[in-house]
mmCIF file of C-alpha atoms in Angstrom:
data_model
loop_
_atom_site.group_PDB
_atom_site.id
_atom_site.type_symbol
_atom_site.label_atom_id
_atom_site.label_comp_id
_atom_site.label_asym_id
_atom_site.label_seq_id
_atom_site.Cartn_x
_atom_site.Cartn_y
_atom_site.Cartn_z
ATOM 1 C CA UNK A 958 250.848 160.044 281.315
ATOM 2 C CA UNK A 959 249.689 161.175 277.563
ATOM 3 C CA UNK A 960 250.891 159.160 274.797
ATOM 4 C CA UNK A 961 251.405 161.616 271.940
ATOM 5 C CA UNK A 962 252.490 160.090 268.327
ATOM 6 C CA UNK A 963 255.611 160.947 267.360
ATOM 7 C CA UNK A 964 254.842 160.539 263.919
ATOM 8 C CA UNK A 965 252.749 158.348 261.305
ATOM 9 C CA UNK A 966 253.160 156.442 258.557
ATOM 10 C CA UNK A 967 250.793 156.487 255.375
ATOM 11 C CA UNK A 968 248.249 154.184 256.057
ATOM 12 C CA UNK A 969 247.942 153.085 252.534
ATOM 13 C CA UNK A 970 251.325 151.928 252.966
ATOM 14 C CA UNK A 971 251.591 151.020 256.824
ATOM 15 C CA UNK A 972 253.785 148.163 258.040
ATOM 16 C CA UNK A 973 254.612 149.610 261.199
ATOM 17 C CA UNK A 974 253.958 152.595 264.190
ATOM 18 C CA UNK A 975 256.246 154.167 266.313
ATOM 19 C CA UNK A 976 254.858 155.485 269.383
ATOM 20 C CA UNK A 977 256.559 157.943 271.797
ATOM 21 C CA UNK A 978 256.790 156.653 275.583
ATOM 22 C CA UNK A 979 258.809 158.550 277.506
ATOM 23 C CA UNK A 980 261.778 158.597 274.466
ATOM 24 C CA UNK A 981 260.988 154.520 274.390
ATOM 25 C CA UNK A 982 259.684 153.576 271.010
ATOM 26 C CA UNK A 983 257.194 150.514 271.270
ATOM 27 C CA UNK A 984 256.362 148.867 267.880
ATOM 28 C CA UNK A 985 252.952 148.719 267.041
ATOM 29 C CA UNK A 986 250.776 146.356 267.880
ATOM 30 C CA UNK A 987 248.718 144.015 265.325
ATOM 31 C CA UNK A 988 245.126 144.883 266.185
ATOM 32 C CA UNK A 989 246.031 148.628 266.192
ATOM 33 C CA UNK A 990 247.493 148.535 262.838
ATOM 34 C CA UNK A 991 243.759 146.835 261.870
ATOM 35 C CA UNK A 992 242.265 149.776 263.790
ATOM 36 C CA UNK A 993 243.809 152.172 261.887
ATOM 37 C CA UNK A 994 243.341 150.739 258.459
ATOM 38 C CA UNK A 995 239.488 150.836 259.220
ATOM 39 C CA UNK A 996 239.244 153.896 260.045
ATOM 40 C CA UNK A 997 241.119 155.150 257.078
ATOM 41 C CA UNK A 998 239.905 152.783 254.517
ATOM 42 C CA UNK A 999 236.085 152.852 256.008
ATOM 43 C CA UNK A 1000 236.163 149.174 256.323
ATOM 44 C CA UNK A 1001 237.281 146.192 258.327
ATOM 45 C CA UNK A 1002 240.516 144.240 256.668
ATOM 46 C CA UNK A 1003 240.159 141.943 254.556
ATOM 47 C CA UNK A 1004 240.339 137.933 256.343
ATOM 48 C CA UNK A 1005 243.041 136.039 254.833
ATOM 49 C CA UNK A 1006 241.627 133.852 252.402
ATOM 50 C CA UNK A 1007 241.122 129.877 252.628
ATOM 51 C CA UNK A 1008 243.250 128.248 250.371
ATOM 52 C CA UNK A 1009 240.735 126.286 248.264
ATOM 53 C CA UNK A 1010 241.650 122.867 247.453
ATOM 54 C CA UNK A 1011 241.134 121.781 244.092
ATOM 55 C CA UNK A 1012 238.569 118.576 243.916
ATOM 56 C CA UNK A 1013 239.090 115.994 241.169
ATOM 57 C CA UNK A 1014 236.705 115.537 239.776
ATOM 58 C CA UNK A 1015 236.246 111.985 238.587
ATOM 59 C CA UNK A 1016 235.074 112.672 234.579
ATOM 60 C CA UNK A 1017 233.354 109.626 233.634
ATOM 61 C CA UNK A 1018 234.839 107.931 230.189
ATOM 62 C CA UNK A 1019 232.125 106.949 227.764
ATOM 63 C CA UNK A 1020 232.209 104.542 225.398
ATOM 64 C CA UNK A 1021 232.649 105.571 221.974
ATOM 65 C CA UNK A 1022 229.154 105.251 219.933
ATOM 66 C CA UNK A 1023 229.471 102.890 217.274
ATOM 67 C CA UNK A 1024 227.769 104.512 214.548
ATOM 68 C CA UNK A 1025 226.577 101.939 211.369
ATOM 69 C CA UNK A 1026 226.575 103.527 208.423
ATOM 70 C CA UNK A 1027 224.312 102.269 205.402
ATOM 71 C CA UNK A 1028 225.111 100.212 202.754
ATOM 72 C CA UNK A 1029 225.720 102.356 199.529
ATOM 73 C CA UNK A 1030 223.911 101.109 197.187
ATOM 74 C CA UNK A 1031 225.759 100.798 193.210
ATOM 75 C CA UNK A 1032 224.013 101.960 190.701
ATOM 76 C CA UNK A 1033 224.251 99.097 187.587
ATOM 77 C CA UNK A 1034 226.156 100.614 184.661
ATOM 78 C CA UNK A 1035 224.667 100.788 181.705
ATOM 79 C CA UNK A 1036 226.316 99.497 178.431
ATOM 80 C CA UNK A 1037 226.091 101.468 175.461
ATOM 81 C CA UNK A 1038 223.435 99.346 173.519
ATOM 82 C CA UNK A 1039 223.223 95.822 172.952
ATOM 83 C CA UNK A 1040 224.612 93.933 170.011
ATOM 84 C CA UNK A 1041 224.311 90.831 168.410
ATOM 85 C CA UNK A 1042 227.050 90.320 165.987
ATOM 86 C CA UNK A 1043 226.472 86.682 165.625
ATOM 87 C CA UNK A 1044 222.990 86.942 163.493
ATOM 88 C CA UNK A 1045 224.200 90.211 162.210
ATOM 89 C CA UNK A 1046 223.821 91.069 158.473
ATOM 90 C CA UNK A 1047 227.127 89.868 156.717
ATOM 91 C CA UNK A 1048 227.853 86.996 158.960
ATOM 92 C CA UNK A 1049 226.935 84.269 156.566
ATOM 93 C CA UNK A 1050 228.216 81.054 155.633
ATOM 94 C CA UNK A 1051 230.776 79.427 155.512
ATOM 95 C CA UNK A 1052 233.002 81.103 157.915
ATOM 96 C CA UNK A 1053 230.065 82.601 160.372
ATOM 97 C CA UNK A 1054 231.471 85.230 162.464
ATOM 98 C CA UNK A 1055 234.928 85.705 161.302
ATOM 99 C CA UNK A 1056 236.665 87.920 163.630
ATOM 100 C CA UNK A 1057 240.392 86.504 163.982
ATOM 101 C CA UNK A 1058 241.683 90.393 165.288
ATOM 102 C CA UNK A 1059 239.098 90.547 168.209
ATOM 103 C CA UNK A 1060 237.692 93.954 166.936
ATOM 104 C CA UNK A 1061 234.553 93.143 168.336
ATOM 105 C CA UNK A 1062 235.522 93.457 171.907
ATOM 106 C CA UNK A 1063 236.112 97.667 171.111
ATOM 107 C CA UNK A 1064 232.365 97.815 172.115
ATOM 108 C CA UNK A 1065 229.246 98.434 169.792
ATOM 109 C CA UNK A 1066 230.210 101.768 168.339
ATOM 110 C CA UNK A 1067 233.463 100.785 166.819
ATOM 111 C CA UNK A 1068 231.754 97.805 165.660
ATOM 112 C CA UNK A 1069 228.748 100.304 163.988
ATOM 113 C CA UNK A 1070 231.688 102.191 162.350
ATOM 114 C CA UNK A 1071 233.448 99.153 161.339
ATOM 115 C CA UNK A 1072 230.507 98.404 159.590
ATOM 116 C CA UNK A 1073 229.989 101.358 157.668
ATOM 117 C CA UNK A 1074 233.266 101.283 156.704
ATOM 118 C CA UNK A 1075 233.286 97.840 155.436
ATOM 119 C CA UNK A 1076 230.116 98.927 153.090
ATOM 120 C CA UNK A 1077 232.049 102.472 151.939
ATOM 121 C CA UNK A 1078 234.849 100.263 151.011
ATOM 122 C CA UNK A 1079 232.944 97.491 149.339
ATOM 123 C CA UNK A 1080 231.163 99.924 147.215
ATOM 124 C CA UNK A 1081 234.088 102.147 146.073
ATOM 125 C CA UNK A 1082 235.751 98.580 144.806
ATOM 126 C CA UNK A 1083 232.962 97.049 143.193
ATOM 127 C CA UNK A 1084 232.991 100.470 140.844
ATOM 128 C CA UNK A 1085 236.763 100.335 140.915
ATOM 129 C CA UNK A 1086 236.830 96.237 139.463
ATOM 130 C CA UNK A 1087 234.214 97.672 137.158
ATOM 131 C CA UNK A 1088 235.919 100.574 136.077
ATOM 132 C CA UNK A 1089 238.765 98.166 134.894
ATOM 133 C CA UNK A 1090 236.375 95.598 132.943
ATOM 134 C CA UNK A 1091 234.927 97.989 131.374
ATOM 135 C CA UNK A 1092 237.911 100.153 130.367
ATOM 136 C CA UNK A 1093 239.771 97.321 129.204
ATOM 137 C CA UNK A 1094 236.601 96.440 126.960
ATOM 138 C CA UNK A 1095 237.577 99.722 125.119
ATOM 139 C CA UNK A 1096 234.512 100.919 126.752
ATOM 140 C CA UNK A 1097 235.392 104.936 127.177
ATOM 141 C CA UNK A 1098 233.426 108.094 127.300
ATOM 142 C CA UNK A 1099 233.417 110.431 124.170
ATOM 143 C CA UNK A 1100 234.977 113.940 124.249
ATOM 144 C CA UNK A 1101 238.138 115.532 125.669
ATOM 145 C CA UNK A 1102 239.132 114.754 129.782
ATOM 146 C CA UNK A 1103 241.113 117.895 129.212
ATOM 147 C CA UNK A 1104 241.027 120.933 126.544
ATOM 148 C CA UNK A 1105 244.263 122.345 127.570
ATOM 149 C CA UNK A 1106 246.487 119.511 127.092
ATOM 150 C CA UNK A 1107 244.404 118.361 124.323
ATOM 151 C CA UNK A 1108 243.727 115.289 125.427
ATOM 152 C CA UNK A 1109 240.673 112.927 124.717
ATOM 153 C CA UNK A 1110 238.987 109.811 126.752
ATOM 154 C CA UNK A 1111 240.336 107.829 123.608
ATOM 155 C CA UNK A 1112 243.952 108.505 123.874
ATOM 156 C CA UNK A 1113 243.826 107.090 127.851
ATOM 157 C CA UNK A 1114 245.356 103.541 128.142
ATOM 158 C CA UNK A 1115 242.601 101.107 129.181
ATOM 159 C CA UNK A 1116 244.721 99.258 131.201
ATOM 160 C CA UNK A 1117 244.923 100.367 135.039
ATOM 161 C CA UNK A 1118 248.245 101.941 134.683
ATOM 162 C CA UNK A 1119 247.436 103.607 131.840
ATOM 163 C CA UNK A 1120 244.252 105.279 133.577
ATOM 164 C CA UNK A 1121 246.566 105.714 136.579
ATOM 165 C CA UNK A 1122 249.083 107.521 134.797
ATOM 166 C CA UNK A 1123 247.020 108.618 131.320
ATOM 167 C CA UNK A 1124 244.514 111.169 133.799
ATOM 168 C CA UNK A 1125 246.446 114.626 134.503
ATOM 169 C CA UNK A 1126 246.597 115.716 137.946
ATOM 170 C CA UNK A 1127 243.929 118.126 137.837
ATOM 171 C CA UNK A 1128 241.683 115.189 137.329
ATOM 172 C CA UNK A 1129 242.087 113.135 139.786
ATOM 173 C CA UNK A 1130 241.955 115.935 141.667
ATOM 174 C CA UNK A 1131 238.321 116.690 140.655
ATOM 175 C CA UNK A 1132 237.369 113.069 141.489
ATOM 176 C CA UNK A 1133 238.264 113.138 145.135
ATOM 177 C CA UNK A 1134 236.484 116.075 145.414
ATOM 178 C CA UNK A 1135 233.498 115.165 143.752
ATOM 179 C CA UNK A 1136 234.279 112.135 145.898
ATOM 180 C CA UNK A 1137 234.229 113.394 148.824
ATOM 181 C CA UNK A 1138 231.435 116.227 148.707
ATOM 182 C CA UNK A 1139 229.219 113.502 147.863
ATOM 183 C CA UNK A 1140 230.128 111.528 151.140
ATOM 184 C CA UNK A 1141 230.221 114.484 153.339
ATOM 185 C CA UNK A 1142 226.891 116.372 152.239
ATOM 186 C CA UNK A 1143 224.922 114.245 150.253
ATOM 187 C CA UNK A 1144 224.932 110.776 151.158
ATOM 188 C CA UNK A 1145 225.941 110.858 154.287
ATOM 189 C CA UNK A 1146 225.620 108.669 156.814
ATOM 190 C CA UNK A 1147 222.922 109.280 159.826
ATOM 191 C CA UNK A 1148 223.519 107.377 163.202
ATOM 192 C CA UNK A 1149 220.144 106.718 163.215
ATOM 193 C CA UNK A 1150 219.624 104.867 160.042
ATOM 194 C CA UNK A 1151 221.064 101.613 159.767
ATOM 195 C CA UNK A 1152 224.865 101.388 158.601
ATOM 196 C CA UNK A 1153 224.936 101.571 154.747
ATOM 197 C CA UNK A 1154 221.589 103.746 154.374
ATOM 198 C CA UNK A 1155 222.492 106.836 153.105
ATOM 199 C CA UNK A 1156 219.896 107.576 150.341
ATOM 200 C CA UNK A 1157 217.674 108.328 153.331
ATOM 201 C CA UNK A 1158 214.741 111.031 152.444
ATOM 202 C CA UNK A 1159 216.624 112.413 148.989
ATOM 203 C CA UNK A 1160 214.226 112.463 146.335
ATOM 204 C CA UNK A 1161 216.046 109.702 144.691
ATOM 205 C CA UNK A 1162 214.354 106.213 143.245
ATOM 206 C CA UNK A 1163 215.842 103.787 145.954
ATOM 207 C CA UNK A 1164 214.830 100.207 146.081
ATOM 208 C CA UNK A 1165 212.878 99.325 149.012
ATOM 209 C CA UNK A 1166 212.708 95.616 150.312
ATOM 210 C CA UNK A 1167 209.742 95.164 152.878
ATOM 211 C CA UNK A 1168 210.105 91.672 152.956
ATOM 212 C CA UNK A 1169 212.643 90.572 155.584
ATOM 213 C CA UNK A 1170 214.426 87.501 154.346
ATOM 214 C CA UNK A 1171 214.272 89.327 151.028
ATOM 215 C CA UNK A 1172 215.819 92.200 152.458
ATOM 216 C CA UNK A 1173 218.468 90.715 154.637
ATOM 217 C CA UNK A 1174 219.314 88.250 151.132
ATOM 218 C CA UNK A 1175 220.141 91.420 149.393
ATOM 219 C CA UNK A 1176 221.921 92.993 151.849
ATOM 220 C CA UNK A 1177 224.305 90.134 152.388
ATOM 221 C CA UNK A 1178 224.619 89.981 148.828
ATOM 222 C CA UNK A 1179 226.153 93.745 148.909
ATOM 223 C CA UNK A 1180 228.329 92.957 151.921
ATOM 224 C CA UNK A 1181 229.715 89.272 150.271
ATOM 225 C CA UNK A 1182 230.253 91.747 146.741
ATOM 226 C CA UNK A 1183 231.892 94.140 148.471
ATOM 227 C CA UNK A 1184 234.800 91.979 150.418
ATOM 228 C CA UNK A 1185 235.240 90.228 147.004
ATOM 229 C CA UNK A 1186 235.607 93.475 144.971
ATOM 230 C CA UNK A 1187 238.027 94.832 147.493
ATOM 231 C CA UNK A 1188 240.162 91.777 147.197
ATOM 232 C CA UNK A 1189 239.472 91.792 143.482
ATOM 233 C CA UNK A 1190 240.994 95.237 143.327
ATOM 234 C CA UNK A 1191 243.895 94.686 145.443
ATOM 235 C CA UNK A 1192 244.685 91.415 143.402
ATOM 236 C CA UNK A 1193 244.404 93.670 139.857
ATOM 237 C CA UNK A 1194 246.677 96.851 141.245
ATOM 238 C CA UNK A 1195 249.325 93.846 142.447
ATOM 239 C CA UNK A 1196 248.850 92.488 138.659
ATOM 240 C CA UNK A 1197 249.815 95.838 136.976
ATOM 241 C CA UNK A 1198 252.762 96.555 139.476
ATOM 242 C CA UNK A 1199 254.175 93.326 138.653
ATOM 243 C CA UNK A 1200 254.119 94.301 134.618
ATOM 244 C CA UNK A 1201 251.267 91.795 134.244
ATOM 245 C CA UNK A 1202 247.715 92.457 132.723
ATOM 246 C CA UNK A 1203 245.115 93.618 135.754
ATOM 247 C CA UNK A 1204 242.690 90.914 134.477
ATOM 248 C CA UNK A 1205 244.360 88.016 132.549
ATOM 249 C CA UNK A 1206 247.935 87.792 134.475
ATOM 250 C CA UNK A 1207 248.937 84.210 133.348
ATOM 251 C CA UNK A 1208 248.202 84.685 129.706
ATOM 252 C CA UNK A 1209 248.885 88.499 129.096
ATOM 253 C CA UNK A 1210 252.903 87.611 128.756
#
C-alpha cells in the first residue's frame, strides 16, 4: 500500500508530520523530521551542544611590590645677607648694643633701614638744635621772608615759637618741599652704598676718610651727634610748650 502525505508543514517551522495510513494519522517520527530538515536546509542538524563547564581558574595573588622611594633632598635656605650688629658702626660705649625693643630680630633689611633712618633723623636735628642757637643769638638772615605780607627775617621771634608761629604758611611750605626734593632726587639714598652715603658721585667736595679707624671714629661721631641732637630737640620743643625758654629753662622765668 502507497503512503501518500496528506499534507506538510513548513519545514522552517516543523514540529510535527501527519501522515495518511489508511485515514490513521501516525505522528512523525524523530529521524524523519532530521531527514527532512536536510534536505530542505542542505545540511545535517545541528548536534545539541555540550554544556561547557566553566573552570576556575585559580588566579595567583602577588605580593604587592614595595617600591622605596628616594630621600628628597632640602635645599638649605638662604638668609638674606649676613649681619653683624654687634661691631657695627654706632654701637659704641658705654651701652654696646642697645636694643631693649628687639628690632633687630626683623632681619637685616629692616635693620639697613633702621639705620638710615637713624642718620636722616640725626642730621635733620643737629640743624634743627642749631637753628635754635643760632636764632636765639639774634643771628638772622637779611631781607624780607615775604614781600606780600611785608614781613622781614628781623621781625621773626628768635625763640622757637616765635619761628614756629612768626614763618607764614607758604613758608614752611617751601621748606618741606625743598626738603623733600632734596631727599628724593638729589641725595638719595642707593642700596648699594653704605647707609648714610648719599653724596655718592655728585660733583660735590665730600670728605673722604681712607683710613679705617679714622673713618669709623668719625662716623660714630655723626651717629653719637645725631641721637643727642634728636633728644636735644625734643627736650627744647617740650621747653617752649611749657612757656619756658628752649635753651635756658630754669633761669628764663
Amino acid at each position: 500500500q502507497r503512503h501518500t502525505p496528506h499534507h506538510l508543514i513548513d519545514p522552517r517551522n516543523l514540529t510535527a508530520c501527519r501522515w495518511s495510513n489508511g485515514g490513521t494519522a501516525t505522528p512523525a517520527a524523530p529521524l524523519l523530521f532530521r531527514m527532512v530538515s536536510s534536505s530542505f536546509f542542505g545540511g545535517a542538524a545541528a548536534a545539541p551542544k555540550k554544556a561547557t563547564k566553566k573552570v576556575a581558574k585559580k588566579v595567583a595573588k602577588k605580593a604587592p611590590v614595595k617600591v622605596k622611594k628616594a630621600p628628597v633632598k632640602k635645599t638649605p635656605v638662604k638668609k638674606a645677607g649676613s649681619f653683624s650688629p654687634d661691631t657695627d658702626i654706632g654701637v659704641t660705649p658705654p651701652l654696646g648694643l642697645f636694643d631693649p625693643l628687639g628690632f633687630l630680630s626683623r632681619g637685616p633689611d629692616a635693620y639697613r633701614r633702621y639705620q638710615e633712618i637713624e642718620i636722616k633723623h640725626g642730621r635733620l636735628s643737629m640743624a634743627a638744635c642749631l637753628g635754635v642757637i643760632v636764632t636765639e643769638a639774634g643771628i638772622k638772615f637779611p631781607g624780607y621772608i615775604s614781600l606780600s605780607q611785608d614781613l622781614t627775617f628781623d621781625a621773626i621771634p628768635g625763640s622757637l615759637d616765635g619761628a614756629y608761629f612768626g614763618v607764614p604758611l607758604a613758608g614752611w611750605a617751601q621748606i618741606v618741599a625743598l626738603i623733600a626734593a632734596l631727599d628724593i632726587a638729589v641725595f638719595r639714598q642707593d642700596p648699594e652704598y653704605p647707609a648714610g652715603d648719599v653724596v655718592q658721585d655728585l660733583p660735590i667736595e665730600w670728605v673722604r676718610y681712607d683710613d679705617p679707624e679714622v673713618k669709623a671714629f668719625k662716623l660714630n661721631a655723626e651717629r653719637n651727634n645725631g641721637r643727642a641732637a634728636m633728644l636735644g630737640i625734643l627736650g627744647m620743643i617740650s621747653h617752649t610748650a611749657l612757656g619756658q625758654d628752649a635753651l635756658f629753662p630754669i633761669i628764663s622765668k
